[in-house]
Coordinates of C-alpha atoms and ligand atoms in Angstrom, one line a residue:
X157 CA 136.8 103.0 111.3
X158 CA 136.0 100.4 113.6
X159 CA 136.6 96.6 114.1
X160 CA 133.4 95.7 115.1
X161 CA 132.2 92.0 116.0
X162 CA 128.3 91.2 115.9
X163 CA 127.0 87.9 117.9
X164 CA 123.7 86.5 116.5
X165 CA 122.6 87.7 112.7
X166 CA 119.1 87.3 113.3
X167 CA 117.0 90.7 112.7
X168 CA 119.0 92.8 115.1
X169 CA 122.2 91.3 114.9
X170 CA 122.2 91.4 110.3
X171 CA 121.0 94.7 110.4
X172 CA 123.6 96.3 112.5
X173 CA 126.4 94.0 111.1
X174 CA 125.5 95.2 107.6
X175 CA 124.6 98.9 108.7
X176 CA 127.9 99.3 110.4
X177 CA 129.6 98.0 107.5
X178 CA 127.9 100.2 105.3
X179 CA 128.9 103.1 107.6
X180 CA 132.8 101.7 106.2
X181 CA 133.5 99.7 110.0
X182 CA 135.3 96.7 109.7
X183 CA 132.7 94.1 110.8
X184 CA 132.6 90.2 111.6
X185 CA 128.9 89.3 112.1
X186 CA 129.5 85.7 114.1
X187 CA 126.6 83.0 114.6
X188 CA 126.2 79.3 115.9
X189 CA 124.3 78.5 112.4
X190 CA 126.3 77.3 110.1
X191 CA 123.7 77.1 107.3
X192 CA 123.2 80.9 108.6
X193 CA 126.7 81.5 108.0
X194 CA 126.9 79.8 104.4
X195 CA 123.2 81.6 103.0
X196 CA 125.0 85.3 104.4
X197 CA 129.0 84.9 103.1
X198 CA 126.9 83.9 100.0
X199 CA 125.3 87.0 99.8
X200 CA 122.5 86.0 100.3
X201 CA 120.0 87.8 102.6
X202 CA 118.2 85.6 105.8
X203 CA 115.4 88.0 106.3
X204 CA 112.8 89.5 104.6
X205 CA 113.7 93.3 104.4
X206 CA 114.1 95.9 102.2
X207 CA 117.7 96.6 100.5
X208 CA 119.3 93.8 103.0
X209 CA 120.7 91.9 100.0
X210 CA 122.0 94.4 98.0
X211 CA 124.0 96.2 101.3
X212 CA 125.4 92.4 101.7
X213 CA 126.4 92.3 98.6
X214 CA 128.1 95.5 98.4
X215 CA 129.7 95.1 101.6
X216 CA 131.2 91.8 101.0
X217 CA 132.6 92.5 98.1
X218 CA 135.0 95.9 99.8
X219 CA 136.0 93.6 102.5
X220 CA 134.0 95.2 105.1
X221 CA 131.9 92.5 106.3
X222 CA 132.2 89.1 107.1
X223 CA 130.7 86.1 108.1
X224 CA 132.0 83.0 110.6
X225 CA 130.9 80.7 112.9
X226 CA 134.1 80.4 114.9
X227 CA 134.3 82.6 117.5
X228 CA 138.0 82.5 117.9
X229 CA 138.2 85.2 115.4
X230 CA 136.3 87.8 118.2
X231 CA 139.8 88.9 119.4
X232 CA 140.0 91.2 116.8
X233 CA 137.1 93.8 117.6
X234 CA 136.9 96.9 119.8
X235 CA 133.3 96.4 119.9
X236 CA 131.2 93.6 120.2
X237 CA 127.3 93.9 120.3
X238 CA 125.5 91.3 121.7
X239 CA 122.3 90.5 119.0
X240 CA 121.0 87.0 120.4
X241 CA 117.6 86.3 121.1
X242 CA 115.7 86.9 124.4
X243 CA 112.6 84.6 124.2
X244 CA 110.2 84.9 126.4
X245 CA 109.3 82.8 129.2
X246 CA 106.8 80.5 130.7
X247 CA 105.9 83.2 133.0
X248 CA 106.3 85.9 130.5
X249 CA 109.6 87.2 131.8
X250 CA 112.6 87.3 129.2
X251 CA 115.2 84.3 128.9
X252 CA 118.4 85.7 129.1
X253 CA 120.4 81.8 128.7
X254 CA 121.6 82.9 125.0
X255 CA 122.8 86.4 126.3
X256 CA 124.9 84.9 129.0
X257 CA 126.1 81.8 127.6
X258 CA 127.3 83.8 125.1
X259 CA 128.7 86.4 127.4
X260 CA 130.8 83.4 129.1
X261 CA 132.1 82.3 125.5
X262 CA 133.4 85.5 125.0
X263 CA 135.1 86.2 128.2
X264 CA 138.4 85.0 127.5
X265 CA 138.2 85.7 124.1
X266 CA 137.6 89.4 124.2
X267 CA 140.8 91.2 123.7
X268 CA 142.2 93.6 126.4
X269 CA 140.2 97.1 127.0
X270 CA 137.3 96.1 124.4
X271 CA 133.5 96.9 124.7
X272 CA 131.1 94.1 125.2
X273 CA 127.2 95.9 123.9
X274 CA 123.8 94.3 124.5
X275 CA 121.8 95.4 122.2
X276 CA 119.3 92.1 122.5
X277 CA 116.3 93.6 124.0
X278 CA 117.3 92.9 127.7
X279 CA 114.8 93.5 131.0
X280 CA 116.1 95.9 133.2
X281 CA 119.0 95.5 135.4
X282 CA 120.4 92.4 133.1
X283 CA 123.4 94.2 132.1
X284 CA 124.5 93.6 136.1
X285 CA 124.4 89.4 135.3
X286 CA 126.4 90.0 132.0
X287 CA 128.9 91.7 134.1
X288 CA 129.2 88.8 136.5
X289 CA 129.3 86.4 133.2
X290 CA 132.1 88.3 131.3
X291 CA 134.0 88.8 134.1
X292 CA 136.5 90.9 133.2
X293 CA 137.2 94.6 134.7
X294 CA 138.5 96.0 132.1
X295 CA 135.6 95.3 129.4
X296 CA 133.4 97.8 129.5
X297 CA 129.4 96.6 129.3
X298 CA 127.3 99.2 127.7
X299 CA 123.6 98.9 127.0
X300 CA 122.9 99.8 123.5
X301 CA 119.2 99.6 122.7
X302 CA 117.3 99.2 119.0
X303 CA 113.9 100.3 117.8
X304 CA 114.2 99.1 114.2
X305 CA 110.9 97.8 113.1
X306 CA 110.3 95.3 110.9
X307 CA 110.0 95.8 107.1
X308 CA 111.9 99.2 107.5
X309 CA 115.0 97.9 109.3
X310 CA 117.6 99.6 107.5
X311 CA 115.8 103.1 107.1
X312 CA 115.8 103.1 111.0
X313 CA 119.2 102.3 111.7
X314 CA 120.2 105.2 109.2
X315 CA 117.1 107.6 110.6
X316 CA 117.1 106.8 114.1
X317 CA 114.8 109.3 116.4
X318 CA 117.5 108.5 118.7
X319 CA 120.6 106.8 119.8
X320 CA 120.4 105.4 123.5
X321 CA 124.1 104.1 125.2
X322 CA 123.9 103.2 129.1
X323 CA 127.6 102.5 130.6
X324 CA 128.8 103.5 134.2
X325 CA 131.5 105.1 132.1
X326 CA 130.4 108.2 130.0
X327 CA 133.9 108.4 127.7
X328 CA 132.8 104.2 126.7
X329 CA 129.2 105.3 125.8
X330 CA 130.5 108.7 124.0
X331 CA 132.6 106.0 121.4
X332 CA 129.8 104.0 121.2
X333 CA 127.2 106.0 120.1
X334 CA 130.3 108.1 118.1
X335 CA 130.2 104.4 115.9
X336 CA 127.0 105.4 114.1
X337 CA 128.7 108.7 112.6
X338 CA 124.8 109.8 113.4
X339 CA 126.3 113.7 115.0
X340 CA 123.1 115.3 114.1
X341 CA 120.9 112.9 116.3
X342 CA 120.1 113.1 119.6
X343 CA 122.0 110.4 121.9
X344 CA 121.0 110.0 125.4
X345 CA 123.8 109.0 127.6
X346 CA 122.4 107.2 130.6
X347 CA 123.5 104.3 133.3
X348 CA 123.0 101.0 132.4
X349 CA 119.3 100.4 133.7
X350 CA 118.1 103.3 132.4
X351 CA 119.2 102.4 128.7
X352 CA 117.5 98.7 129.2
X353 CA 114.4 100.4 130.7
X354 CA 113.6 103.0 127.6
X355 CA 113.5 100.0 125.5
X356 CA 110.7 98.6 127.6
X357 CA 109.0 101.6 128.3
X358 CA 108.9 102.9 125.0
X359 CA 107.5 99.6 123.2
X360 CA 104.8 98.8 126.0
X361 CA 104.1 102.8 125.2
X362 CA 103.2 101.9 121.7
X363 CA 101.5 99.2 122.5
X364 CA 99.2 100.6 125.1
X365 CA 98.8 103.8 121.9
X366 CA 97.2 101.2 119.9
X367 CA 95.1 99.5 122.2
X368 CA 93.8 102.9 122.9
X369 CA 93.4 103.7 119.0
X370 CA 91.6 100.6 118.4
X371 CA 89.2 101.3 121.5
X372 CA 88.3 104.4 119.9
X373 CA 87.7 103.2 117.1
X374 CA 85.4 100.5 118.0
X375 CA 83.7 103.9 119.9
X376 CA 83.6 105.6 117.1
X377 CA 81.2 102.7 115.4
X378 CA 78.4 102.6 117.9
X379 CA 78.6 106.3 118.1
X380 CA 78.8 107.5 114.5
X381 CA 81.9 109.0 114.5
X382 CA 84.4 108.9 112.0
X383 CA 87.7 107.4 113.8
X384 CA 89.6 108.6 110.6
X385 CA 88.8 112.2 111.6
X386 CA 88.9 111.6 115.2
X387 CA 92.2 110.2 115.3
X388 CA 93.7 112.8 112.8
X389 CA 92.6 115.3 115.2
X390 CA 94.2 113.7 118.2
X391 CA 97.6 113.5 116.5
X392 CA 97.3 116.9 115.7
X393 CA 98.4 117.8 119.5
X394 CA 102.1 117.5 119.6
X395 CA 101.8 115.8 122.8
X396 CA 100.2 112.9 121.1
X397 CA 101.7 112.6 118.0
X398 CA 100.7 112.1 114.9
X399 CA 102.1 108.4 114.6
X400 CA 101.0 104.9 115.5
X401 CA 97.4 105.8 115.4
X402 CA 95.9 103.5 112.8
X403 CA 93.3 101.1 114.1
X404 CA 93.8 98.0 112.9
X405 CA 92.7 94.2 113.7
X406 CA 95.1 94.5 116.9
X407 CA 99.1 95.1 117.4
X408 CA 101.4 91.8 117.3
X409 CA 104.4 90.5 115.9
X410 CA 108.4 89.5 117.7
X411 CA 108.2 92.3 120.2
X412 CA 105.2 94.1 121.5
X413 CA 103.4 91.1 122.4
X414 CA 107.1 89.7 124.1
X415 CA 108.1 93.1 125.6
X416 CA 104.7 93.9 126.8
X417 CA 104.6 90.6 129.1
X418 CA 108.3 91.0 130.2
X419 CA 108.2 94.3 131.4
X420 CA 104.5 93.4 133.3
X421 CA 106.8 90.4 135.2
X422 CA 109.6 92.8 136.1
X423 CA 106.8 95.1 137.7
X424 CA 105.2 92.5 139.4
X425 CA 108.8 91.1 140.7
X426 CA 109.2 94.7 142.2
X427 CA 106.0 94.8 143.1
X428 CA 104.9 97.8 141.3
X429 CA 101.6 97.8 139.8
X430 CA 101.4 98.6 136.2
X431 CA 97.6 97.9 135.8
X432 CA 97.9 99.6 131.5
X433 CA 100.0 96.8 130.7
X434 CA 97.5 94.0 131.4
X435 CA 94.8 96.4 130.1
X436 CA 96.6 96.5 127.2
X437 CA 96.8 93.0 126.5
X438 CA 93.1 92.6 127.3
X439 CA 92.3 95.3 124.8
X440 CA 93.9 93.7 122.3
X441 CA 92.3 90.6 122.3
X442 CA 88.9 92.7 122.8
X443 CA 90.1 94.5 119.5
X444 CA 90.8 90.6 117.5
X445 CA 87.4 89.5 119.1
X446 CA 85.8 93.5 117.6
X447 CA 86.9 91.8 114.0
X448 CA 85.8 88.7 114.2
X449 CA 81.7 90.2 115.7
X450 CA 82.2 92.7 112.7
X451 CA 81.8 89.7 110.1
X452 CA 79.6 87.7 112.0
X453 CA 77.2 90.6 111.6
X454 CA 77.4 91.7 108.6
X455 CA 76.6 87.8 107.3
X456 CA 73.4 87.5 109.2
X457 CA 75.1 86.7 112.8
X458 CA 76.1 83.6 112.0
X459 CA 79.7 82.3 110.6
X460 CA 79.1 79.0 110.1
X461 CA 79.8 77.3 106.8
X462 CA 80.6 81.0 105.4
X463 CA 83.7 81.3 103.7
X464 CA 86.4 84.2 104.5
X465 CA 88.1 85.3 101.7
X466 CA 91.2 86.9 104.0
X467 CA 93.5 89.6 102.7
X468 CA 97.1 89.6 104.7
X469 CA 98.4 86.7 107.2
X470 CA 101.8 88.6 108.7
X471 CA 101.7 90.9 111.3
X472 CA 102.2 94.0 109.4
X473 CA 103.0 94.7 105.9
X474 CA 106.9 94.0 104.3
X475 CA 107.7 91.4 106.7
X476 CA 107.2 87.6 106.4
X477 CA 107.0 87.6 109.6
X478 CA 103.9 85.5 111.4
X479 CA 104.5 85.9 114.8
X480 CA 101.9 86.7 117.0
X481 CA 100.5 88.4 114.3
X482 CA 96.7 89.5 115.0
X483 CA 95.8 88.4 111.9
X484 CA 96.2 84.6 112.5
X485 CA 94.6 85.7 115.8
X486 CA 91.3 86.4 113.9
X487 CA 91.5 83.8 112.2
X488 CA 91.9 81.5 114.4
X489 CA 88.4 82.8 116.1
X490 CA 86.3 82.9 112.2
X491 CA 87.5 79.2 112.3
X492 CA 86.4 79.0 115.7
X493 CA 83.0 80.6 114.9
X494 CA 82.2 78.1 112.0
X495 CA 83.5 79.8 109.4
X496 CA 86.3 78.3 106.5
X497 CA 89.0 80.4 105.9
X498 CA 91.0 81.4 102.3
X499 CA 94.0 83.3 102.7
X500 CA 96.2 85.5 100.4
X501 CA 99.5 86.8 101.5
X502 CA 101.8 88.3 99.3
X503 CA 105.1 86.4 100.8
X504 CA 103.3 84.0 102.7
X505 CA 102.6 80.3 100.7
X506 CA 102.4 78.1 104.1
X507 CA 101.0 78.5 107.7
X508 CA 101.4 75.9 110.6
X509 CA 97.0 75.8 110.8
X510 CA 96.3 73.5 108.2
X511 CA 92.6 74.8 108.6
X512 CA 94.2 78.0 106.9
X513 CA 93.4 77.7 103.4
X514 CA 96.5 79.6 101.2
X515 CA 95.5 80.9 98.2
X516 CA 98.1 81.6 95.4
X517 CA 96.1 84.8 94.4
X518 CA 94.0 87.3 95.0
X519 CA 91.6 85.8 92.4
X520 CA 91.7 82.3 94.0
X521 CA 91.1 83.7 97.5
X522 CA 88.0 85.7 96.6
X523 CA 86.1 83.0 95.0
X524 CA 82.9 81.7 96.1
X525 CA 83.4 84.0 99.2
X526 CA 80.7 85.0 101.7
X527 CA 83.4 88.3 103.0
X528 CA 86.6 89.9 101.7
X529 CA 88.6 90.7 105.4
X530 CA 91.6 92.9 104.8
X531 CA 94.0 92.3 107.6
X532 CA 97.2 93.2 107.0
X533 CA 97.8 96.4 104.9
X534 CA 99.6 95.6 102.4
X535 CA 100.1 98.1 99.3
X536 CA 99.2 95.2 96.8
X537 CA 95.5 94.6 98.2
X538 CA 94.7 98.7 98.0
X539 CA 95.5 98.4 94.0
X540 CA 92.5 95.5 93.7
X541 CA 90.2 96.6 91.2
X542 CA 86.4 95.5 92.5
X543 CA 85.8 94.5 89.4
X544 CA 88.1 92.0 89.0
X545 CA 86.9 90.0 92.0
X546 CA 83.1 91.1 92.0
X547 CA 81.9 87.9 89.8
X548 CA 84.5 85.3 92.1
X549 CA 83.1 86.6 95.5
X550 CA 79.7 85.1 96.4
X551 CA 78.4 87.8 98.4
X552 CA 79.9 91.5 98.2
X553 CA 80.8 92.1 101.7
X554 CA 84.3 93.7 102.5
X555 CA 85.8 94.1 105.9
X556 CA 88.4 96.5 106.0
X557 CA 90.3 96.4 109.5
X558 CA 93.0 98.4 108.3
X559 CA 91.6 101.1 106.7
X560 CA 93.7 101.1 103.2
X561 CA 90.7 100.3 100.9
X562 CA 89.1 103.1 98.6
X563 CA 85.4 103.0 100.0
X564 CA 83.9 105.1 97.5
X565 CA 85.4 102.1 94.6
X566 CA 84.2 99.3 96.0
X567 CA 80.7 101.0 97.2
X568 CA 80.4 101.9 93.4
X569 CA 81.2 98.7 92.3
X570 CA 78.2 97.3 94.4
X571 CA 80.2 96.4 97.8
X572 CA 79.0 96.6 101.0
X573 CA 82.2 97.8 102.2
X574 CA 82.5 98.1 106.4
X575 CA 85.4 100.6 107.7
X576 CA 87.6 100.0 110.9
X577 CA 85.9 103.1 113.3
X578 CA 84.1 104.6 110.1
X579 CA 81.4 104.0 107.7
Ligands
UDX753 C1 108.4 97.3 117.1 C2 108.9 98.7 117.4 O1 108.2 99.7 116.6 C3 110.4 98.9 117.2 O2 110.8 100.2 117.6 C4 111.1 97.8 118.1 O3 112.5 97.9 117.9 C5 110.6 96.5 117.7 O4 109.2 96.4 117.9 P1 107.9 96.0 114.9 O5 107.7 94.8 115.8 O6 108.6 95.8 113.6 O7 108.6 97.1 115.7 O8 106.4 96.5 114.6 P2 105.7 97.9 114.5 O9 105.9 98.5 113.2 O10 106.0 98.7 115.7 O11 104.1 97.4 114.6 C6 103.7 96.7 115.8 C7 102.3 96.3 115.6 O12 101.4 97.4 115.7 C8 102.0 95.6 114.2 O13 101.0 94.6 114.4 C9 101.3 96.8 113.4 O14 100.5 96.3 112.4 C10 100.6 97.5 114.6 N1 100.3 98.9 114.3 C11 101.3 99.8 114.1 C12 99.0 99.3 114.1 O15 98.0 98.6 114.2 N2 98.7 100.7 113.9 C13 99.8 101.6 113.8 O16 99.5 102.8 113.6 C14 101.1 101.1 113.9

């Protein structure tokens, strides 16, 4: 057992306060937001994900997590992981202000001997400015990476593919990646830059996967392929794998867009050229546009004064989570086309766009509508009877950029149902 302080209890910094607690560590998860600070020790969850709450709870009540806003109380832990944000930038490139302001705070706070963690997602070579910012030889600075994703948070802190720990010193990393009692995965002991760099590498990977799905599917149309096939066969070579290849209206949400852009700046600051990234990004927006021409065809190649009935506003399913998600992307461009929009989300009951129209159900959202445009695959919209929406909609057309719906119901029910990369 470990005393273990966590700084920032956004996404990262909750989920590995209340992971490592759950794991029986002693752990003080500190933020600057009081009202944070209050909703938390009240055991309360701040985000929307799965079986956060309930490992709170738990772990509140045997005393093995905390929550305060006074940092004072940082003397006590071995271990502290940095978990504040890293916005991005004007220029793309990732702000590091929170990481070392909050570095400096800590400096003199930090007992003798302790580790100081980033686990922020941090560009490469940052870990060098948090050294000059703690300034203190004999805290160690490792770089701890995460890949949790949204909406499965906690499953992938417990099931991790792998544990990454970057230090100069080998024995620090070793009882860092020894704090996730994880013996049976693979942990990849590396330098500092190394660590910071997989995190990069590995999201932009993704990315760049998906860009590449959704061009094949958009191949797959004009060609009369099935993209469901083709895909499935492409993920059958083990050098591909068979994950992250689901076409969809585009990839978005807190990181791929972010981490995409950083790492682009850090290669042009080195002046390396990493062509894929922009192509990526490009691609993407290709992909949101692809959406958008889909429903402009199927209603006579013209959107205006149609009405979009649209199915999922967040950027993937079991988050509440809006940012940069492609969804508002393509919505943004029906609106732009003419068309009026009528949204159901399942956690979703306001957007900043007050041309967004929220509907309160599935019901409300279908009626008098030209298109049904599922963009966000949530479980609730593939359990939709036709039936119950055929006499609300005005016009059976439904889109289906995710590819959840069950073609052969909705055909039988009279639908003119369109596929993502099939038909
Ligand atoms: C991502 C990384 O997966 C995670 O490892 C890292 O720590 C944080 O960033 P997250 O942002 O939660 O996680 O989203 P993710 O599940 O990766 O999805 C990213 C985008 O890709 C979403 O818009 C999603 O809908 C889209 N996507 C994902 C697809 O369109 N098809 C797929 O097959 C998978």
């Amino acid at each position: 057992m470990a005393n273990i302080g966590v700084i920032g209890t956004g996404y990262v910094g909750l989920t590995t306060a209340v992971c490592f607690a759950e794991l029986g560590h002693k752990v003080i998860g500190f933020d600057i937001d009081l009202s944070k600070i209050e909703v938390l020790s009240s055991g309360k969850s701040t985000i929307h994900e799965l079986g956060m709450t309930e490992l709170i709870v738990k772990n509140l009540a045997n005393n093995n997590l905390t929550f305060r806003s006074n940092i004072e109380t940082i003397a006590e832990c071995e271990f502290i992981f940095l978990c504040v944000p890293t916005p991005q930038d004007a220029d793309g490139s990732a702000d590091l202000s929170y990481v070392i302001k909050a570095t400096k705070n800590l400096s003199t706070l930090v007992k003798k001997d302790a580790t100081l963690i980033t686990k922020s997602t941090v560009p490469v070579n940052a870990w060098k400015e948090v050294v000059k910012a703690l300034n203190r030889s004999d805290v160690a600075v490792v770089s701890n990476p995460e890949f949790l994703r949204e909406g499965s948070a906690i499953a992938d802190f417990f099931n991790p593919d792998r544990i990454v720990v970057g230090c100069a010193s080998s024995e620090k990393a070793k009882q860092v990646s020894d704090l996730y009692k994880q013996p049976d995965v693979e942990t990849i002991i590396t330098d500092n830059s190394s660590a910071e760099l997989i995190k990069y590498a590995s999201n932009s990977f993704l990315a760049i996967k998906l860009s590449y799905v959704n061009e094949v599917a958009a191949l797959c149309e004009v060609v009369g392929a099935n993209a469901k096939d083709v895909l499935f066969g492409m993920g059958k070579d083990t050098r591909i794998g068979s994950r992250f290849l689901e076409p969809g209206p585009g990839w978005g949400g807190s990181c791929f867009p972010k981490d995409v852009r950083a790492l682009r700046v850090t290669a042009e600051d080195n002046a390396i050229s990493m062509s894929l990234l922009s192509a990526a990004i490009d691609s993407n927006e290709k992909t949101h546009r692809r959406i958008v021409d889909k429903a402009e065809k199927e209603l006579g190649n013209s959107l205006i004064g149609k009405t979009i009935c649209i199915w999922g506003l967040t950027f993937k399913a079991n988050t509440d989570d809006l940012r940069e998600s492609p969804s508002i992307a393509v919505i943004e461009r029906l609106i732009g086309r003419g068309a009026s929009v009528v949204a159901f989300d399942p956690v979703i009951t306001n957007v900043d766009n007050k041309k967004i129209k929220i509907a309160k159900s599935i019901e409300e959202s279908c009626t008098a509508a030209d298109a049904i445009l599922v963009l966000t695959e949530w479980e609730q919209f593939k359990k939709v009877n036709p039936n119950s929406v055929m006499d609300l909609v005005s016009n059976k057309v439904v889109i289906d950029s995710r590819n959840i719906l069950d073609k052969n119901l909705w055909v039988n029910s009279g639908f003119n149902f369109v596929g993502n990369g099939w038909q």
